[in-house]
Coordinates of C-alpha atoms and ligand atoms in Angstrom, one line a residue:
M1 CA 79.6 89.6 112.0
D2 CA 83.0 91.0 110.9
A3 CA 82.1 93.2 107.9
R4 CA 85.2 91.9 106.1
L5 CA 83.7 88.5 105.9
D6 CA 80.3 89.7 104.6
W7 CA 80.4 90.3 100.8
S8 CA 77.0 91.9 100.3
N9 CA 77.0 95.3 98.5
E10 CA 75.6 96.9 101.7
A11 CA 78.3 95.6 104.0
L12 CA 81.1 96.4 101.6
F13 CA 79.8 99.9 101.2
A14 CA 79.6 100.4 104.9
L15 CA 83.2 99.3 105.3
A16 CA 84.3 101.5 102.4
E17 CA 82.6 104.5 104.1
D18 CA 84.9 104.0 107.0
V19 CA 88.1 103.6 105.2
L20 CA 87.9 105.4 101.8
P21 CA 87.1 109.1 101.5
G22 CA 83.6 109.3 100.0
A23 CA 83.5 105.5 99.8
G24 CA 85.2 105.8 96.4
L25 CA 88.4 105.2 94.4
G26 CA 88.8 108.6 93.0
G27 CA 86.8 111.5 91.5
Y28 CA 83.4 109.9 91.2
A29 CA 80.7 109.7 93.8
L30 CA 77.5 108.0 92.7
P31 CA 74.0 108.8 94.1
E32 CA 73.0 107.1 97.3
D33 CA 70.6 104.7 95.5
L34 CA 73.4 103.5 93.2
R35 CA 75.6 101.5 95.4
F36 CA 77.2 98.4 94.1
V37 CA 80.6 96.8 94.3
F38 CA 82.0 94.9 91.3
A39 CA 83.1 91.4 91.6
E40 CA 84.1 90.4 88.0
G41 CA 84.2 91.5 84.4
R42 CA 83.8 89.3 81.3
G43 CA 83.7 90.7 77.8
A44 CA 81.3 93.7 77.7
R45 CA 79.7 92.9 81.1
L46 CA 80.4 93.5 84.7
R47 CA 78.8 91.6 87.6
D48 CA 78.5 93.0 91.2
V49 CA 79.0 91.0 94.4
E50 CA 75.3 90.1 94.5
G51 CA 75.3 88.7 91.0
R52 CA 73.7 91.6 89.2
D53 CA 74.9 92.2 85.7
Y54 CA 75.8 95.5 84.0
I55 CA 76.6 96.3 80.4
D56 CA 79.9 98.1 80.8
Y57 CA 80.5 101.3 78.8
V58 CA 83.2 102.6 81.2
G59 CA 85.6 100.0 80.0
G60 CA 88.2 100.7 82.7
A61 CA 88.1 104.4 81.7
G62 CA 88.8 103.4 78.1
A63 CA 91.7 101.0 78.7
L64 CA 89.7 97.9 77.8
I65 CA 89.2 98.2 74.1
L66 CA 88.9 94.4 73.8
G67 CA 86.5 94.2 76.8
H68 CA 87.2 92.4 80.1
S69 CA 89.5 89.4 80.4
H70 CA 90.1 88.9 76.7
P71 CA 91.6 85.4 76.4
A72 CA 94.7 86.5 74.5
V73 CA 95.5 89.2 77.1
V74 CA 94.8 86.9 80.0
A75 CA 97.1 84.3 78.6
A76 CA 99.9 86.8 78.1
V77 CA 99.5 88.1 81.7
R78 CA 99.5 84.5 83.1
D79 CA 102.5 83.6 81.1
Q80 CA 104.5 86.6 82.1
A81 CA 103.3 86.6 85.7
A82 CA 104.6 83.1 86.1
R83 CA 108.0 84.3 84.9
G84 CA 108.1 87.3 87.2
L85 CA 105.8 90.2 88.0
H86 CA 108.4 92.9 87.9
M87 CA 112.0 93.6 87.4
F88 CA 113.4 97.0 88.2
G89 CA 116.6 98.8 87.2
T90 CA 117.5 97.0 84.1
L91 CA 115.8 95.8 80.9
N92 CA 113.2 93.1 80.4
A93 CA 112.4 91.5 77.0
P94 CA 108.6 92.4 76.8
A95 CA 109.4 96.1 77.5
I96 CA 112.0 96.2 74.7
R97 CA 109.7 94.4 72.3
L98 CA 106.8 96.6 73.1
A99 CA 109.0 99.8 72.6
A100 CA 110.1 98.5 69.2
R101 CA 106.4 97.8 68.3
L102 CA 105.3 101.3 69.4
V103 CA 108.1 103.0 67.5
E104 CA 107.0 101.1 64.4
D105 CA 103.3 101.9 64.8
I106 CA 103.2 105.5 66.1
P107 CA 104.1 108.1 63.6
C108 CA 105.8 110.6 66.0
A109 CA 107.7 107.8 67.8
E110 CA 111.4 107.7 67.1
K111 CA 111.8 106.5 70.6
I112 CA 109.6 106.0 73.6
V113 CA 110.0 106.4 77.4
Y114 CA 108.0 104.4 79.8
A115 CA 105.8 105.6 82.7
T116 CA 103.1 104.0 84.8
T117 CA 100.0 106.1 84.3
G118 CA 98.6 108.5 81.8
S119 CA 99.1 111.4 84.2
E120 CA 102.7 110.6 84.7
A121 CA 103.2 110.4 80.9
T122 CA 101.7 113.9 80.4
A123 CA 103.8 115.3 83.3
Y124 CA 106.9 113.8 81.7
A125 CA 106.0 115.2 78.3
L126 CA 105.7 118.7 79.8
R127 CA 109.0 118.4 81.7
L128 CA 110.8 117.2 78.5
A129 CA 109.3 120.1 76.5
R130 CA 110.5 122.6 79.2
A131 CA 114.0 121.1 79.2
F132 CA 114.2 121.0 75.4
T133 CA 113.1 124.6 74.8
G134 CA 114.4 126.2 78.0
R135 CA 111.0 127.8 78.5
D136 CA 108.5 127.4 81.3
L137 CA 105.0 128.0 80.1
V138 CA 102.6 125.5 78.5
L139 CA 99.3 126.2 76.7
K140 CA 96.4 123.8 77.2
F141 CA 92.7 124.0 76.3
E142 CA 89.7 124.7 78.4
G143 CA 87.9 121.5 79.2
A144 CA 90.9 119.2 78.4
Y145 CA 91.9 116.5 80.9
H146 CA 95.5 115.6 81.1
G147 CA 95.5 113.8 84.4
N148 CA 95.8 114.4 88.1
H149 CA 99.1 116.4 88.5
D150 CA 99.3 120.0 89.5
Y151 CA 100.1 121.3 86.0
A152 CA 97.2 119.4 84.4
L153 CA 94.5 120.6 86.8
T154 CA 93.9 123.9 85.1
S155 CA 90.5 124.7 83.6
T156 CA 89.7 121.0 83.2
F157 CA 86.2 121.6 84.5
P158 CA 85.7 125.2 83.7
T159 CA 82.5 126.7 85.1
A160 CA 82.9 129.8 82.9
L161 CA 84.8 130.6 79.8
G162 CA 86.4 133.6 78.2
N163 CA 89.1 134.6 80.6
D164 CA 91.9 133.1 78.5
P165 CA 94.8 132.8 78.7
H166 CA 94.2 132.6 82.5
G167 CA 92.9 129.3 83.7
Q168 CA 90.8 128.2 86.7
D169 CA 92.1 126.0 89.5
D170 CA 90.5 122.5 89.5
T171 CA 91.9 121.6 92.9
A172 CA 93.0 123.0 96.2
G173 CA 96.6 122.4 97.1
R174 CA 98.3 123.5 93.9
P175 CA 101.3 125.7 94.3
A176 CA 100.8 129.1 92.8
G177 CA 103.7 128.4 90.4
T178 CA 101.9 125.6 88.6
R179 CA 98.9 127.9 88.0
T180 CA 101.0 130.7 86.5
T181 CA 102.9 128.3 84.2
M182 CA 99.7 127.0 82.5
L183 CA 97.9 129.2 80.0
V184 CA 94.6 128.2 78.5
A185 CA 92.8 128.7 75.2
P186 CA 89.4 127.8 73.8
Y187 CA 89.4 124.4 72.1
N188 CA 89.1 124.3 68.3
D189 CA 89.9 128.0 68.1
A190 CA 93.2 128.4 66.1
E191 CA 92.9 132.2 66.1
A192 CA 92.8 132.4 69.9
V193 CA 95.9 130.2 70.0
A194 CA 97.7 132.4 67.4
R195 CA 96.8 135.5 69.5
I196 CA 98.2 134.0 72.7
V197 CA 101.3 132.7 71.0
R198 CA 101.9 136.2 69.5
D199 CA 101.8 137.7 73.0
R200 CA 103.5 134.9 75.1
G201 CA 105.2 132.7 72.5
R202 CA 108.7 133.3 73.7
E203 CA 107.8 132.0 77.1
L204 CA 105.9 128.9 75.8
A205 CA 107.6 125.5 75.7
A206 CA 104.6 123.6 74.3
I207 CA 101.0 123.3 73.4
I208 CA 99.3 120.2 74.8
V209 CA 96.1 119.0 73.2
E210 CA 93.6 116.1 73.3
P211 CA 92.9 115.3 69.6
V212 CA 89.4 114.4 70.7
Q213 CA 88.8 116.6 73.8
R214 CA 86.5 114.4 75.9
I215 CA 83.7 114.0 73.3
I216 CA 84.6 117.0 71.0
P217 CA 86.6 116.0 67.9
A218 CA 89.3 118.4 66.8
R219 CA 88.6 120.1 63.5
P220 CA 91.3 118.8 61.2
A221 CA 92.3 122.4 60.3
F222 CA 92.7 123.1 64.1
L223 CA 95.4 120.4 64.6
Q224 CA 97.1 121.5 61.3
A225 CA 97.1 125.1 62.6
L226 CA 98.6 124.0 65.9
R227 CA 101.4 122.2 64.1
R228 CA 102.1 125.3 62.0
I229 CA 102.0 127.7 65.0
C230 CA 104.4 125.5 67.0
D231 CA 106.8 125.2 64.0
E232 CA 106.8 129.0 63.5
N233 CA 107.5 129.8 67.1
G234 CA 109.8 127.0 68.3
L235 CA 107.2 125.3 70.5
L236 CA 106.7 121.6 70.8
L237 CA 103.3 120.1 69.9
I238 CA 102.2 117.5 72.4
F239 CA 99.2 115.2 71.6
D240 CA 97.7 113.7 74.7
E241 CA 96.8 110.3 73.2
V242 CA 96.0 108.7 76.6
V243 CA 92.5 108.1 75.3
T244 CA 92.8 108.3 71.6
G245 CA 96.0 106.2 71.3
F246 CA 95.1 102.9 69.5
R247 CA 91.4 103.7 70.0
L248 CA 90.6 106.3 67.4
A249 CA 92.9 104.4 65.0
Y250 CA 95.7 101.9 65.2
G251 CA 98.7 104.1 66.1
G252 CA 96.4 106.9 67.4
A253 CA 94.8 110.1 66.5
Q254 CA 97.9 111.2 64.7
V255 CA 97.3 108.5 62.2
H256 CA 93.6 109.4 61.9
Y257 CA 94.3 113.1 61.4
G258 CA 97.6 112.9 59.6
V259 CA 99.2 115.4 61.9
T260 CA 102.4 114.4 63.6
P261 CA 103.2 115.9 67.0
D262 CA 106.7 116.2 68.5
L263 CA 105.7 114.2 71.6
A264 CA 102.6 112.2 72.5
S265 CA 101.5 110.6 75.8
F266 CA 99.9 107.1 75.6
G267 CA 98.2 105.1 78.4
K268 CA 95.0 103.2 78.9
V269 CA 94.9 100.9 75.7
V270 CA 98.7 101.1 75.8
G271 CA 99.0 99.3 79.1
A272 CA 96.0 97.0 78.4
G273 CA 94.6 97.9 81.8
G274 CA 97.9 97.4 83.5
P275 CA 100.4 99.7 85.1
L276 CA 102.1 101.0 81.9
S277 CA 102.1 104.2 79.9
C278 CA 104.6 106.0 77.8
V279 CA 105.7 109.2 76.0
A280 CA 106.5 108.7 72.3
G281 CA 108.3 111.3 70.3
R282 CA 111.4 112.8 68.7
A283 CA 114.6 111.1 69.7
E284 CA 116.5 114.4 70.3
V285 CA 113.8 115.3 72.9
L286 CA 113.5 111.9 74.6
D287 CA 117.3 111.5 74.7
L288 CA 117.4 114.2 77.3
C289 CA 116.5 111.5 79.8
D290 CA 119.3 109.2 78.8
P291 CA 120.7 108.4 82.3
R292 CA 124.3 108.6 80.9
R293 CA 123.7 112.3 80.7
K294 CA 123.2 112.7 84.4
G295 CA 125.0 115.9 85.5
E296 CA 124.5 117.8 82.2
P297 CA 122.3 120.9 82.6
D298 CA 119.5 119.7 80.4
Y299 CA 119.4 116.2 81.7
V300 CA 115.7 115.2 82.5
Y301 CA 115.1 112.8 85.3
L302 CA 112.4 110.2 84.5
N303 CA 112.2 107.1 86.7
G304 CA 109.6 104.9 88.4
T305 CA 109.5 101.6 90.1
L306 CA 107.0 100.2 87.6
H307 CA 108.4 101.7 84.4
G308 CA 108.5 99.1 81.7
N309 CA 106.5 96.6 83.8
P310 CA 106.9 93.2 82.0
V311 CA 103.4 92.0 82.7
A312 CA 101.7 95.1 81.4
A313 CA 104.1 95.1 78.4
A314 CA 103.3 91.5 77.5
A315 CA 99.6 92.2 77.9
T316 CA 99.9 95.2 75.6
L317 CA 101.8 93.2 72.9
A318 CA 99.0 90.6 73.0
L319 CA 96.4 93.3 72.7
L320 CA 98.1 95.1 69.8
D321 CA 98.2 91.8 67.9
E322 CA 94.4 91.6 68.3
L323 CA 93.9 95.2 67.3
A324 CA 96.2 94.9 64.3
Q325 CA 93.8 92.2 62.7
P326 CA 92.4 93.6 59.5
G327 CA 89.0 95.3 59.9
T328 CA 89.1 95.7 63.7
Y329 CA 88.6 99.4 63.8
E330 CA 86.2 99.5 60.9
R331 CA 84.0 97.0 62.7
L332 CA 84.3 98.7 66.1
N333 CA 83.6 102.2 64.7
A334 CA 80.7 101.0 62.5
F335 CA 79.1 99.3 65.5
A336 CA 79.5 102.5 67.5
E337 CA 77.9 104.6 64.7
R338 CA 74.9 102.2 64.4
A339 CA 74.5 101.9 68.2
C340 CA 74.4 105.7 68.6
A341 CA 71.9 106.0 65.7
E342 CA 69.7 103.5 67.4
C343 CA 70.0 105.3 70.8
Q344 CA 69.1 108.5 69.0
G345 CA 66.0 106.8 67.7
V346 CA 65.0 106.0 71.3
L347 CA 65.7 109.6 72.5
D348 CA 63.7 111.0 69.6
R349 CA 60.7 108.7 70.3
H350 CA 60.6 110.1 73.8
G351 CA 60.9 113.6 72.5
L352 CA 64.0 114.3 74.6
P353 CA 66.2 117.2 73.4
A354 CA 69.3 115.0 73.5
I355 CA 71.8 113.6 71.1
A356 CA 73.8 110.3 71.1
E357 CA 77.2 111.6 70.0
N358 CA 80.1 109.5 69.0
T359 CA 83.6 109.9 67.5
G360 CA 84.7 106.4 66.6
S361 CA 84.1 104.2 69.7
L362 CA 84.0 107.2 72.1
W363 CA 80.4 108.2 72.9
Q364 CA 78.0 110.0 75.2
I365 CA 74.4 111.1 75.5
L366 CA 74.3 114.9 75.7
F367 CA 71.2 117.1 76.3
T368 CA 71.8 119.5 73.5
T369 CA 70.6 119.6 69.9
K370 CA 73.9 120.5 68.3
R371 CA 77.0 118.4 67.9
P372 CA 79.5 120.0 70.2
E373 CA 82.5 121.7 68.5
T374 CA 83.6 123.8 71.4
Q375 CA 83.7 123.8 75.2
A376 CA 81.1 126.5 75.1
D377 CA 78.8 124.1 73.3
I378 CA 79.3 121.6 76.1
L379 CA 78.6 124.2 78.8
A380 CA 75.4 125.2 76.9
G381 CA 74.0 121.7 77.2
D382 CA 71.9 120.5 80.1
G383 CA 74.4 118.5 82.1
A384 CA 72.0 117.8 85.0
A385 CA 69.5 116.3 82.6
A386 CA 72.2 114.1 81.1
R387 CA 73.3 112.9 84.5
R388 CA 69.7 112.1 85.5
L389 CA 69.2 110.0 82.4
D390 CA 72.5 108.2 82.9
A391 CA 71.7 107.5 86.5
E392 CA 68.3 106.0 85.5
C393 CA 70.2 103.8 82.9
M394 CA 72.6 102.7 85.6
K395 CA 69.8 101.7 88.0
R396 CA 68.6 99.4 85.2
G397 CA 71.9 97.8 84.4
I398 CA 74.0 100.1 82.2
Y399 CA 77.3 101.0 83.7
A400 CA 78.3 104.4 82.3
L401 CA 79.3 107.2 84.8
P402 CA 76.7 109.9 84.8
G403 CA 77.7 112.8 82.6
V404 CA 81.0 111.2 81.5
R405 CA 82.2 110.2 78.1
R406 CA 82.1 106.4 77.5
F407 CA 83.4 103.7 75.2
F408 CA 82.4 100.8 73.0
S409 CA 84.8 97.8 73.0
T410 CA 85.1 95.0 70.5
A411 CA 83.3 92.8 73.0
H412 CA 80.0 94.8 72.6
G413 CA 77.7 92.9 70.3
E414 CA 74.0 92.6 69.3
A415 CA 72.9 91.2 72.7
E416 CA 74.5 94.2 74.5
L417 CA 73.0 96.6 72.1
E418 CA 69.5 95.1 72.4
D419 CA 69.7 95.2 76.2
S420 CA 71.0 98.7 76.2
L421 CA 68.2 100.0 73.9
R422 CA 65.6 98.4 76.2
I423 CA 67.2 100.0 79.3
L424 CA 67.6 103.4 77.6
D425 CA 63.9 103.2 76.6
A426 CA 62.8 102.6 80.2
A427 CA 65.2 105.3 81.5
C428 CA 63.8 107.8 79.0
A429 CA 60.3 107.0 80.2
A430 CA 61.4 107.5 83.8
V431 CA 62.9 111.0 83.2
A432 CA 60.4 112.3 80.6
Ligands
LIG1 C1 93.4 112.5 77.9 C2 93.9 112.0 79.2 N1 95.1 112.2 79.6 C3 95.6 111.8 80.8 C4 94.8 111.0 81.6 C5 95.4 110.5 82.9 O1 95.6 109.1 82.8 P1 95.7 108.3 84.2 O2 94.3 108.3 84.8 O3 96.1 106.9 83.7 O4 96.7 108.9 85.1 C6 93.5 110.7 81.2 C7 92.7 109.8 82.1 O5 91.5 109.7 81.9 C8 93.0 111.2 80.0 O6 91.8 110.9 79.6

């Protein structure tokens, strides 16, 4: 039988092995006994091609804060798709309306520029910062993820710490120049940042930071110190809000923390799961990419086929309407707190040295007894044990990538929590 006509998990996987490296779509390879292919998503659940259900905590890598196929988002997508999937080269109405909405809702946004992915948005933010300051170097933090481009892939997955400001390569194939233009510092350590800026400040264009680095929340004083250090040394402060934007709070982490960066990258929730992201920020920086400035020495080239995609813009407008309803974040975050407390109860009953950690709706089970405040705390935990437990959960119907931070959505409710606790209990028994 032609494998392309056979929709069993096994046949699809065999086909994927032939045509996709590692039979995957990116950076994750699941264990051999966890092979399934998703067919559909509804609310907080996913179903594979053989009809098995999973409670979804991956949420499209955090994009799906309302869960899968929210009716308001689906209606907006249908409506816009019927009028045209894409228009390139000039304006479309949803893109303008969304830009106006984001400028209203994001504290740092005097203007926005569109991109397609979170990675592209962070790459654009770095380019803009370099052009604005006339400096080349950028400081990032050990353990921070800013996407898949050559600049970002510095010390994202550090195996050892303490060699700052020199980072580690995360990938083969980076040109040496991208390695030497990225400096690194320990997260949540304002003194280390001040030391590096004292030594190299005149070469630095920007500091880029995740306001919640994976699962580690920034100490408020840390972000305030970054703001001060940037101001005193002529650096731009860039928040990577690809995850935290409209997730930690409506408007982003900058609303939650009350610290306003110069530039911020948004994606995932902004995009509603579609091909749309953006850089928000100070007009005098973003105006460097005004195409009427072509030919000027500090003109910044930003362009992409899908920039301002009207379907994704319409979907995001519908999603923001839902998120702006009073009480949305209070309810979502309270649910996450309670769910993690109940998961903690299960872990404790089994005597596992693990914590169910959350910051708002971001959460993860870590094999450590201390809430992580630094990347060193993360490295000190037992990552292999966490991955084992997550894999046992996945076998039983929880979709959360082993060892990776995960998300609650507004679609998670009592039924999902009850099922999750039952599955976690069985998974704990399996690993204990
Ligand atoms: C903080 C952060 N920045 C940037 C990115 C890259 O976004 P994308 O995968 O859309 O390119 C991600 C993706 O997970 C992210 O978590």
